[in-house]
Amino acid sequence: MIFKGINQSTLRDLLDEAGIATKKDDDGDLMTVLSADDDFPYDMIAWFMVEDNWLTIITRSFDFKVKDPYTVANEYNRTHRAVSCIAEDDAVFFKLGFLLDEEVSTQYVIENCLRFGVGCSWHSFADIWKAQNS
């Protein structure tokens, strides 16, 4: 299916079609939790937000504490392009956005926005964790 623009209802349908189980948080944003595994031993939460045809994905891992988060974020952003790493206190989080104001297919959004965004964030957390524990 081809569509133009995105809203909360369309986003929920796309997440369902992608097999990403979500629930609404207290602010009404859709969110999902990826459970810890051998690659990254902390849960990661992904929020999916829509505003003015922008799809924004923010990911955090509240239990993962980062040594020198500002240096980590600067180095990450210097060497990566897709996802922005943002330092905050003793942690980092990731943010990426997609402007969907032109016609796109549902498959494009599922593969190149939703799955890519969540997967890229997960691997970014895992890479930082591995670097700090090697």
mmCIF file of N, CA and C in Angstrom:
data_model
loop_
_atom_site.group_PDB
_atom_site.id
_atom_site.type_symbol
_atom_site.label_atom_id
_atom_site.label_comp_id
_atom_site.label_asym_id
_atom_site.label_seq_id
_atom_site.Cartn_x
_atom_site.Cartn_y
_atom_site.Cartn_z
ATOM 1 N N MET A 1 0.841 -1.178 0.000
ATOM 2 C CA MET A 1 0.000 0.000 0.000
ATOM 3 C C MET A 1 0.890 1.246 0.000
ATOM 4 N N ILE A 2 0.478 2.237 -0.726
ATOM 5 C CA ILE A 2 1.173 3.524 -0.786
ATOM 6 C C ILE A 2 0.362 4.533 0.020
ATOM 7 N N PHE A 3 1.053 5.355 0.800
ATOM 8 C CA PHE A 3 0.358 6.402 1.540
ATOM 9 C C PHE A 3 1.237 7.640 1.604
ATOM 10 N N LYS A 4 0.632 8.754 1.958
ATOM 11 C CA LYS A 4 1.347 10.023 2.086
ATOM 12 C C LYS A 4 1.026 10.597 3.450
ATOM 13 N N GLY A 5 2.063 10.951 4.210
ATOM 14 C CA GLY A 5 1.871 11.469 5.558
ATOM 15 C C GLY A 5 1.665 10.321 6.529
ATOM 16 N N ILE A 6 1.897 10.601 7.790
ATOM 17 C CA ILE A 6 1.748 9.562 8.806
ATOM 18 C C ILE A 6 1.077 10.156 10.032
ATOM 19 N N ASN A 7 0.247 9.347 10.664
ATOM 20 C CA ASN A 7 -0.390 9.745 11.918
ATOM 21 C C ASN A 7 -0.285 8.573 12.892
ATOM 22 N N GLN A 8 -0.784 8.769 14.089
ATOM 23 C CA GLN A 8 -0.667 7.756 15.146
ATOM 24 C C GLN A 8 -1.351 6.446 14.758
ATOM 25 N N SER A 9 -2.497 6.540 14.123
ATOM 26 C CA SER A 9 -3.235 5.343 13.729
ATOM 27 C C SER A 9 -2.473 4.548 12.669
ATOM 28 N N THR A 10 -1.950 5.245 11.668
ATOM 29 C CA THR A 10 -1.158 4.585 10.632
ATOM 30 C C THR A 10 0.090 3.957 11.234
ATOM 31 N N LEU A 11 0.732 4.678 12.143
ATOM 32 C CA LEU A 11 1.926 4.157 12.799
ATOM 33 C C LEU A 11 1.616 2.862 13.535
ATOM 34 N N ARG A 12 0.522 2.838 14.276
ATOM 35 C CA ARG A 12 0.142 1.629 15.017
ATOM 36 C C ARG A 12 -0.082 0.462 14.059
ATOM 37 N N ASP A 13 -0.749 0.718 12.946
ATOM 38 C CA ASP A 13 -0.972 -0.333 11.949
ATOM 39 C C ASP A 13 0.350 -0.853 11.380
ATOM 40 N N LEU A 14 1.274 0.054 11.100
ATOM 41 C CA LEU A 14 2.570 -0.345 10.547
ATOM 42 C C LEU A 14 3.381 -1.157 11.552
ATOM 43 N N LEU A 15 3.361 -0.747 12.810
ATOM 44 C CA LEU A 15 4.065 -1.504 13.844
ATOM 45 C C LEU A 15 3.466 -2.899 13.997
ATOM 46 N N ASP A 16 2.138 -2.981 13.955
ATOM 47 C CA ASP A 16 1.476 -4.290 14.017
ATOM 48 C C ASP A 16 1.891 -5.156 12.834
ATOM 49 N N GLU A 17 1.882 -4.572 11.643
ATOM 50 C CA GLU A 17 2.257 -5.318 10.441
ATOM 51 C C GLU A 17 3.711 -5.771 10.502
ATOM 52 N N ALA A 18 4.564 -4.971 11.144
ATOM 53 C CA ALA A 18 5.980 -5.318 11.288
ATOM 54 C C ALA A 18 6.208 -6.365 12.371
ATOM 55 N N GLY A 19 5.171 -6.679 13.139
ATOM 56 C CA GLY A 19 5.313 -7.641 14.225
ATOM 57 C C GLY A 19 5.975 -7.057 15.454
ATOM 58 N N ILE A 20 5.909 -5.734 15.596
ATOM 59 C CA ILE A 20 6.480 -5.054 16.760
ATOM 60 C C ILE A 20 5.334 -4.752 17.724
ATOM 61 N N ALA A 21 5.270 -5.516 18.797
ATOM 62 C CA ALA A 21 4.204 -5.342 19.785
ATOM 63 C C ALA A 21 4.448 -4.061 20.569
ATOM 64 N N THR A 22 3.433 -3.217 20.654
ATOM 65 C CA THR A 22 3.579 -1.938 21.344
ATOM 66 C C THR A 22 2.451 -1.731 22.335
ATOM 67 N N LYS A 23 2.686 -0.767 23.214
ATOM 68 C CA LYS A 23 1.630 -0.266 24.087
ATOM 69 C C LYS A 23 1.826 1.237 24.183
ATOM 70 N N LYS A 24 0.806 1.928 24.667
ATOM 71 C CA LYS A 24 0.920 3.375 24.840
ATOM 72 C C LYS A 24 1.509 3.675 26.208
ATOM 73 N N ASP A 25 2.405 4.671 26.241
ATOM 74 C CA ASP A 25 2.936 5.110 27.522
ATOM 75 C C ASP A 25 2.035 6.195 28.100
ATOM 76 N N ASP A 26 2.450 6.792 29.203
ATOM 77 C CA ASP A 26 1.627 7.802 29.876
ATOM 78 C C ASP A 26 1.392 9.044 29.026
ATOM 79 N N ASP A 27 2.286 9.317 28.071
ATOM 80 C CA ASP A 27 2.138 10.476 27.186
ATOM 81 C C ASP A 27 1.352 10.153 25.924
ATOM 82 N N GLY A 28 0.960 8.891 25.760
ATOM 83 C CA GLY A 28 0.230 8.483 24.570
ATOM 84 C C GLY A 28 1.112 8.039 23.419
ATOM 85 N N ASP A 29 2.442 8.010 23.644
ATOM 86 C CA ASP A 29 3.359 7.540 22.611
ATOM 87 C C ASP A 29 3.390 6.020 22.613
ATOM 88 N N LEU A 30 3.616 5.437 21.448
ATOM 89 C CA LEU A 30 3.739 3.989 21.343
ATOM 90 C C LEU A 30 5.146 3.577 21.739
ATOM 91 N N MET A 31 5.254 2.460 22.437
ATOM 92 C CA MET A 31 6.559 1.995 22.903
ATOM 93 C C MET A 31 6.624 0.482 22.878
ATOM 94 N N THR A 32 7.835 -0.026 22.841
ATOM 95 C CA THR A 32 8.082 -1.464 22.934
ATOM 96 C C THR A 32 9.349 -1.671 23.741
ATOM 97 N N VAL A 33 9.503 -2.861 24.298
ATOM 98 C CA VAL A 33 10.691 -3.212 25.067
ATOM 99 C C VAL A 33 11.374 -4.389 24.393
ATOM 100 N N LEU A 34 12.657 -4.240 24.128
ATOM 101 C CA LEU A 34 13.471 -5.352 23.648
ATOM 102 C C LEU A 34 14.222 -5.900 24.848
ATOM 103 N N SER A 35 14.101 -7.183 25.077
ATOM 104 C CA SER A 35 14.689 -7.812 26.259
ATOM 105 C C SER A 35 16.183 -8.047 26.088
ATOM 106 N N ALA A 36 16.875 -8.005 27.214
ATOM 107 C CA ALA A 36 18.310 -8.259 27.240
ATOM 108 C C ALA A 36 18.625 -9.615 26.627
ATOM 109 N N ASP A 37 19.817 -9.713 26.033
ATOM 110 C CA ASP A 37 20.285 -10.999 25.513
ATOM 111 C C ASP A 37 21.807 -11.040 25.628
ATOM 112 N N ASP A 38 22.433 -12.007 24.985
ATOM 113 C CA ASP A 38 23.886 -12.152 25.091
ATOM 114 C C ASP A 38 24.641 -10.990 24.452
ATOM 115 N N ASP A 39 24.068 -10.370 23.431
ATOM 116 C CA ASP A 39 24.737 -9.257 22.759
ATOM 117 C C ASP A 39 24.703 -7.970 23.572
ATOM 118 N N PHE A 40 23.621 -7.765 24.292
ATOM 119 C CA PHE A 40 23.460 -6.564 25.118
ATOM 120 C C PHE A 40 22.619 -6.948 26.336
ATOM 121 N N PRO A 41 23.231 -7.007 27.515
ATOM 122 C CA PRO A 41 22.557 -7.582 28.682
ATOM 123 C C PRO A 41 21.624 -6.629 29.437
ATOM 124 N N TYR A 42 21.031 -5.689 28.738
ATOM 125 C CA TYR A 42 20.086 -4.753 29.347
ATOM 126 C C TYR A 42 18.867 -4.620 28.440
ATOM 127 N N ASP A 43 17.712 -4.383 29.036
ATOM 128 C CA ASP A 43 16.515 -4.116 28.239
ATOM 129 C C ASP A 43 16.655 -2.760 27.552
ATOM 130 N N MET A 44 16.077 -2.643 26.376
ATOM 131 C CA MET A 44 16.045 -1.375 25.647
ATOM 132 C C MET A 44 14.592 -1.027 25.357
ATOM 133 N N ILE A 45 14.232 0.200 25.623
ATOM 134 C CA ILE A 45 12.884 0.687 25.326
ATOM 135 C C ILE A 45 12.963 1.565 24.084
ATOM 136 N N ALA A 46 12.025 1.349 23.172
ATOM 137 C CA ALA A 46 11.929 2.183 21.967
ATOM 138 C C ALA A 46 10.580 2.880 21.971
ATOM 139 N N TRP A 47 10.600 4.190 21.803
ATOM 140 C CA TRP A 47 9.376 4.980 21.676
ATOM 141 C C TRP A 47 9.233 5.408 20.226
ATOM 142 N N PHE A 48 8.004 5.383 19.742
ATOM 143 C CA PHE A 48 7.682 5.777 18.375
ATOM 144 C C PHE A 48 6.714 6.951 18.453
ATOM 145 N N MET A 49 7.118 8.084 17.909
ATOM 146 C CA MET A 49 6.307 9.291 17.993
ATOM 147 C C MET A 49 6.074 9.876 16.611
ATOM 148 N N VAL A 50 4.921 10.472 16.427
ATOM 149 C CA VAL A 50 4.568 11.103 15.159
ATOM 150 C C VAL A 50 4.147 12.537 15.433
ATOM 151 N N GLU A 51 4.725 13.462 14.655
ATOM 152 C CA GLU A 51 4.322 14.868 14.733
ATOM 153 C C GLU A 51 4.665 15.533 13.406
ATOM 154 N N ASP A 52 3.675 16.175 12.803
ATOM 155 C CA ASP A 52 3.873 16.907 11.543
ATOM 156 C C ASP A 52 4.569 16.060 10.477
ATOM 157 N N ASN A 53 4.111 14.829 10.305
ATOM 158 C CA ASN A 53 4.646 13.883 9.322
ATOM 159 C C ASN A 53 6.068 13.416 9.604
ATOM 160 N N TRP A 54 6.570 13.700 10.780
ATOM 161 C CA TRP A 54 7.861 13.164 11.210
ATOM 162 C C TRP A 54 7.609 11.937 12.075
ATOM 163 N N LEU A 55 8.267 10.837 11.743
ATOM 164 C CA LEU A 55 8.311 9.658 12.590
ATOM 165 C C LEU A 55 9.631 9.722 13.342
ATOM 166 N N THR A 56 9.564 9.784 14.657
ATOM 167 C CA THR A 56 10.759 9.843 15.486
ATOM 168 C C THR A 56 10.819 8.596 16.346
ATOM 169 N N ILE A 57 12.007 8.012 16.416
ATOM 170 C CA ILE A 57 12.242 6.856 17.274
ATOM 171 C C ILE A 57 13.319 7.247 18.275
ATOM 172 N N ILE A 58 13.014 7.075 19.551
ATOM 173 C CA ILE A 58 13.974 7.321 20.625
ATOM 174 C C ILE A 58 14.143 6.020 21.389
ATOM 175 N N THR A 59 15.395 5.647 21.647
ATOM 176 C CA THR A 59 15.659 4.411 22.379
ATOM 177 C C THR A 59 16.535 4.696 23.592
ATOM 178 N N ARG A 60 16.214 3.996 24.677
ATOM 179 C CA ARG A 60 16.960 4.148 25.929
ATOM 180 C C ARG A 60 17.119 2.792 26.576
ATOM 181 N N SER A 61 18.154 2.691 27.369
ATOM 182 C CA SER A 61 18.359 1.535 28.225
ATOM 183 C C SER A 61 18.690 2.084 29.606
ATOM 184 N N PHE A 62 17.685 2.157 30.448
ATOM 185 C CA PHE A 62 17.827 2.863 31.721
ATOM 186 C C PHE A 62 18.847 2.229 32.663
ATOM 187 N N ASP A 63 19.051 0.932 32.590
ATOM 188 C CA ASP A 63 19.985 0.269 33.503
ATOM 189 C C ASP A 63 21.424 0.274 33.003
ATOM 190 N N PHE A 64 21.644 0.643 31.765
ATOM 191 C CA PHE A 64 22.986 0.649 31.186
ATOM 192 C C PHE A 64 23.661 1.985 31.477
ATOM 193 N N LYS A 65 24.656 1.948 32.345
ATOM 194 C CA LYS A 65 25.406 3.148 32.704
ATOM 195 C C LYS A 65 26.675 3.217 31.864
ATOM 196 N N VAL A 66 26.962 4.390 31.344
ATOM 197 C CA VAL A 66 28.072 4.583 30.414
ATOM 198 C C VAL A 66 29.178 5.375 31.092
ATOM 199 N N LYS A 67 30.403 4.897 30.929
ATOM 200 C CA LYS A 67 31.562 5.639 31.423
ATOM 201 C C LYS A 67 31.826 6.798 30.462
ATOM 202 N N ASP A 68 31.893 7.982 30.966
ATOM 203 C CA ASP A 68 32.175 9.183 30.167
ATOM 204 C C ASP A 68 31.217 9.313 28.974
ATOM 205 N N PRO A 69 29.915 9.479 29.246
ATOM 206 C CA PRO A 69 28.914 9.461 28.174
ATOM 207 C C PRO A 69 29.094 10.547 27.113
ATOM 208 N N TYR A 70 29.628 11.694 27.472
ATOM 209 C CA TYR A 70 29.787 12.756 26.471
ATOM 210 C C TYR A 70 30.866 12.396 25.453
ATOM 211 N N THR A 71 31.948 11.797 25.914
ATOM 212 C CA THR A 71 32.982 11.328 24.992
ATOM 213 C C THR A 71 32.451 10.193 24.129
ATOM 214 N N VAL A 72 31.718 9.277 24.742
ATOM 215 C CA VAL A 72 31.132 8.155 23.996
ATOM 216 C C VAL A 72 30.194 8.679 22.908
ATOM 217 N N ALA A 73 29.328 9.615 23.265
ATOM 218 C CA ALA A 73 28.376 10.164 22.287
ATOM 219 C C ALA A 73 29.106 10.904 21.169
ATOM 220 N N ASN A 74 30.105 11.700 21.519
ATOM 221 C CA ASN A 74 30.856 12.431 20.489
ATOM 222 C C ASN A 74 31.559 11.477 19.533
ATOM 223 N N GLU A 75 32.195 10.448 20.076
ATOM 224 C CA GLU A 75 32.891 9.479 19.227
ATOM 225 C C GLU A 75 31.900 8.715 18.355
ATOM 226 N N TYR A 76 30.783 8.320 18.939
ATOM 227 C CA TYR A 76 29.763 7.609 18.170
ATOM 228 C C TYR A 76 29.271 8.488 17.012
ATOM 229 N N ASN A 77 28.917 9.718 17.300
ATOM 230 C CA ASN A 77 28.379 10.613 16.262
ATOM 231 C C ASN A 77 29.421 10.959 15.200
ATOM 232 N N ARG A 78 30.694 10.934 15.582
ATOM 233 C CA ARG A 78 31.765 11.193 14.616
ATOM 234 C C ARG A 78 31.904 10.046 13.619
ATOM 235 N N THR A 79 31.595 8.839 14.058
ATOM 236 C CA THR A 79 31.844 7.666 13.220
ATOM 237 C C THR A 79 30.579 7.001 12.679
ATOM 238 N N HIS A 80 29.415 7.505 13.031
ATOM 239 C CA HIS A 80 28.149 6.923 12.567
ATOM 240 C C HIS A 80 27.260 8.022 11.994
ATOM 241 N N ARG A 81 26.389 7.647 11.074
ATOM 242 C CA ARG A 81 25.546 8.640 10.415
ATOM 243 C C ARG A 81 24.051 8.454 10.648
ATOM 244 N N ALA A 82 23.607 7.253 10.858
ATOM 245 C CA ALA A 82 22.169 6.974 10.827
ATOM 246 C C ALA A 82 21.424 7.433 12.072
ATOM 247 N N VAL A 83 22.001 7.188 13.221
ATOM 248 C CA VAL A 83 21.314 7.436 14.486
ATOM 249 C C VAL A 83 22.146 8.411 15.306
ATOM 250 N N SER A 84 21.504 9.383 15.929
ATOM 251 C CA SER A 84 22.216 10.322 16.791
ATOM 252 C C SER A 84 22.302 9.763 18.200
ATOM 253 N N CYS A 85 23.495 9.813 18.763
ATOM 254 C CA CYS A 85 23.729 9.393 20.143
ATOM 255 C C CYS A 85 23.764 10.646 21.003
ATOM 256 N N ILE A 86 22.979 10.651 22.063
ATOM 257 C CA ILE A 86 22.856 11.824 22.921
ATOM 258 C C ILE A 86 23.241 11.431 24.342
ATOM 259 N N ALA A 87 24.156 12.196 24.935
ATOM 260 C CA ALA A 87 24.608 11.934 26.302
ATOM 261 C C ALA A 87 23.686 12.617 27.293
ATOM 262 N N GLU A 88 23.478 11.931 28.411
ATOM 263 C CA GLU A 88 22.654 12.502 29.474
ATOM 264 C C GLU A 88 23.058 11.853 30.791
ATOM 265 N N ASP A 89 23.559 12.654 31.715
ATOM 266 C CA ASP A 89 24.017 12.165 33.016
ATOM 267 C C ASP A 89 25.018 11.031 32.820
ATOM 268 N N ASP A 90 24.702 9.826 33.280
ATOM 269 C CA ASP A 90 25.626 8.697 33.148
ATOM 270 C C ASP A 90 25.132 7.685 32.117
ATOM 271 N N ALA A 91 24.449 8.180 31.093
ATOM 272 C CA ALA A 91 23.862 7.298 30.087
ATOM 273 C C ALA A 91 23.901 7.966 28.717
ATOM 274 N N VAL A 92 23.555 7.178 27.713
ATOM 275 C CA VAL A 92 23.334 7.704 26.370
ATOM 276 C C VAL A 92 21.991 7.182 25.885
ATOM 277 N N PHE A 93 21.396 7.918 24.966
ATOM 278 C CA PHE A 93 20.212 7.406 24.285
ATOM 279 C C PHE A 93 20.347 7.738 22.807
ATOM 280 N N PHE A 94 19.512 7.106 21.997
ATOM 281 C CA PHE A 94 19.600 7.268 20.552
ATOM 282 C C PHE A 94 18.310 7.849 20.010
ATOM 283 N N LYS A 95 18.449 8.646 18.958
ATOM 284 C CA LYS A 95 17.292 9.294 18.346
ATOM 285 C C LYS A 95 17.496 9.331 16.836
ATOM 286 N N LEU A 96 16.428 9.024 16.117
ATOM 287 C CA LEU A 96 16.452 9.185 14.672
ATOM 288 C C LEU A 96 15.068 9.561 14.194
ATOM 289 N N GLY A 97 15.025 10.264 13.075
ATOM 290 C CA GLY A 97 13.747 10.732 12.561
ATOM 291 C C GLY A 97 13.648 10.559 11.060
ATOM 292 N N PHE A 98 12.411 10.406 10.615
ATOM 293 C CA PHE A 98 12.122 10.221 9.196
ATOM 294 C C PHE A 98 10.976 11.142 8.814
ATOM 295 N N LEU A 99 11.191 11.989 7.822
ATOM 296 C CA LEU A 99 10.129 12.843 7.301
ATOM 297 C C LEU A 99 9.348 12.045 6.265
ATOM 298 N N LEU A 100 8.070 11.837 6.506
ATOM 299 C CA LEU A 100 7.227 11.016 5.631
ATOM 300 C C LEU A 100 6.115 11.861 5.026
ATOM 301 N N ASP A 101 6.496 12.943 4.349
ATOM 302 C CA ASP A 101 5.498 13.848 3.774
ATOM 303 C C ASP A 101 5.273 13.614 2.283
ATOM 304 N N GLU A 102 5.916 12.605 1.717
ATOM 305 C CA GLU A 102 5.705 12.221 0.322
ATOM 306 C C GLU A 102 5.180 10.795 0.297
ATOM 307 N N GLU A 103 4.722 10.363 -0.863
ATOM 308 C CA GLU A 103 4.187 9.010 -0.972
ATOM 309 C C GLU A 103 5.282 7.975 -0.719
ATOM 310 N N VAL A 104 4.980 7.029 0.161
ATOM 311 C CA VAL A 104 5.878 5.919 0.465
ATOM 312 C C VAL A 104 5.037 4.658 0.611
ATOM 313 N N SER A 105 5.688 3.523 0.479
ATOM 314 C CA SER A 105 4.980 2.261 0.660
ATOM 315 C C SER A 105 5.055 1.833 2.124
ATOM 316 N N THR A 106 4.106 1.014 2.513
ATOM 317 C CA THR A 106 4.138 0.489 3.883
ATOM 318 C C THR A 106 5.422 -0.310 4.093
ATOM 319 N N GLN A 107 5.847 -1.074 3.083
ATOM 320 C CA GLN A 107 7.075 -1.863 3.219
ATOM 321 C C GLN A 107 8.287 -0.975 3.424
ATOM 322 N N TYR A 108 8.323 0.172 2.755
ATOM 323 C CA TYR A 108 9.434 1.104 2.939
ATOM 324 C C TYR A 108 9.514 1.550 4.399
ATOM 325 N N VAL A 109 8.400 1.946 4.968
ATOM 326 C CA VAL A 109 8.400 2.429 6.353
ATOM 327 C C VAL A 109 8.749 1.296 7.311
ATOM 328 N N ILE A 110 8.172 0.122 7.083
ATOM 329 C CA ILE A 110 8.449 -1.011 7.970
ATOM 330 C C ILE A 110 9.935 -1.370 7.946
ATOM 331 N N GLU A 111 10.500 -1.529 6.757
ATOM 332 C CA GLU A 111 11.889 -1.988 6.645
ATOM 333 C C GLU A 111 12.909 -0.884 6.894
ATOM 334 N N ASN A 112 12.710 0.288 6.302
ATOM 335 C CA ASN A 112 13.729 1.338 6.313
ATOM 336 C C ASN A 112 13.586 2.349 7.438
ATOM 337 N N CYS A 113 12.487 2.314 8.142
ATOM 338 C CA CYS A 113 12.302 3.216 9.276
ATOM 339 C C CYS A 113 12.183 2.414 10.574
ATOM 340 N N LEU A 114 11.144 1.611 10.686
ATOM 341 C CA LEU A 114 10.862 0.923 11.945
ATOM 342 C C LEU A 114 11.905 -0.144 12.280
ATOM 343 N N ARG A 115 12.047 -1.133 11.426
ATOM 344 C CA ARG A 115 13.000 -2.217 11.724
ATOM 345 C C ARG A 115 14.436 -1.712 11.730
ATOM 346 N N PHE A 116 14.761 -0.861 10.772
ATOM 347 C CA PHE A 116 16.105 -0.292 10.736
ATOM 348 C C PHE A 116 16.388 0.506 12.002
ATOM 349 N N GLY A 117 15.464 1.372 12.392
ATOM 350 C CA GLY A 117 15.678 2.229 13.554
ATOM 351 C C GLY A 117 15.858 1.453 14.840
ATOM 352 N N VAL A 118 15.004 0.476 15.065
ATOM 353 C CA VAL A 118 15.101 -0.328 16.284
ATOM 354 C C VAL A 118 16.368 -1.181 16.250
ATOM 355 N N GLY A 119 16.619 -1.830 15.121
ATOM 356 C CA GLY A 119 17.800 -2.683 15.015
ATOM 357 C C GLY A 119 19.098 -1.914 15.136
ATOM 358 N N CYS A 120 19.168 -0.784 14.486
ATOM 359 C CA CYS A 120 20.370 0.042 14.537
ATOM 360 C C CYS A 120 20.630 0.529 15.962
ATOM 361 N N SER A 121 19.583 0.925 16.649
ATOM 362 C CA SER A 121 19.736 1.376 18.033
ATOM 363 C C SER A 121 20.224 0.244 18.926
ATOM 364 N N TRP A 122 19.612 -0.937 18.769
ATOM 365 C CA TRP A 122 20.020 -2.089 19.584
ATOM 366 C C TRP A 122 21.503 -2.401 19.360
ATOM 367 N N HIS A 123 21.921 -2.457 18.110
ATOM 368 C CA HIS A 123 23.320 -2.761 17.809
ATOM 369 C C HIS A 123 24.251 -1.659 18.306
ATOM 370 N N SER A 124 23.789 -0.431 18.305
ATOM 371 C CA SER A 124 24.605 0.670 18.813
ATOM 372 C C SER A 124 24.823 0.533 20.311
ATOM 373 N N PHE A 125 23.764 0.223 21.051
ATOM 374 C CA PHE A 125 23.929 -0.035 22.484
ATOM 375 C C PHE A 125 24.892 -1.202 22.705
ATOM 376 N N ALA A 126 24.715 -2.279 21.947
ATOM 377 C CA ALA A 126 25.567 -3.461 22.104
ATOM 378 C C ALA A 126 27.028 -3.122 21.813
ATOM 379 N N ASP A 127 27.285 -2.338 20.772
ATOM 380 C CA ASP A 127 28.660 -1.965 20.429
ATOM 381 C C ASP A 127 29.306 -1.138 21.535
ATOM 382 N N ILE A 128 28.566 -0.202 22.096
ATOM 383 C CA ILE A 128 29.107 0.623 23.181
ATOM 384 C C ILE A 128 29.366 -0.238 24.411
ATOM 385 N N TRP A 129 28.439 -1.128 24.732
ATOM 386 C CA TRP A 129 28.615 -2.021 25.879
ATOM 387 C C TRP A 129 29.860 -2.889 25.696
ATOM 388 N N LYS A 130 30.025 -3.461 24.503
ATOM 389 C CA LYS A 130 31.192 -4.316 24.231
ATOM 390 C C LYS A 130 32.486 -3.517 24.348
ATOM 391 N N ALA A 131 32.499 -2.299 23.825
ATOM 392 C CA ALA A 131 33.700 -1.466 23.894
ATOM 393 C C ALA A 131 34.067 -1.145 25.340
ATOM 394 N N GLN A 132 33.069 -0.958 26.180
ATOM 395 C CA GLN A 132 33.339 -0.623 27.577
ATOM 396 C C GLN A 132 33.700 -1.848 28.416
ATOM 397 N N ASN A 133 33.436 -3.024 27.893
ATOM 398 C CA ASN A 133 33.701 -4.244 28.655
ATOM 399 C C ASN A 133 34.757 -5.122 27.997
ATOM 400 N N SER A 134 35.552 -4.534 27.126
ATOM 401 C CA SER A 134 36.596 -5.344 26.472
ATOM 402 C C SER A 134 37.959 -5.058 27.066
#
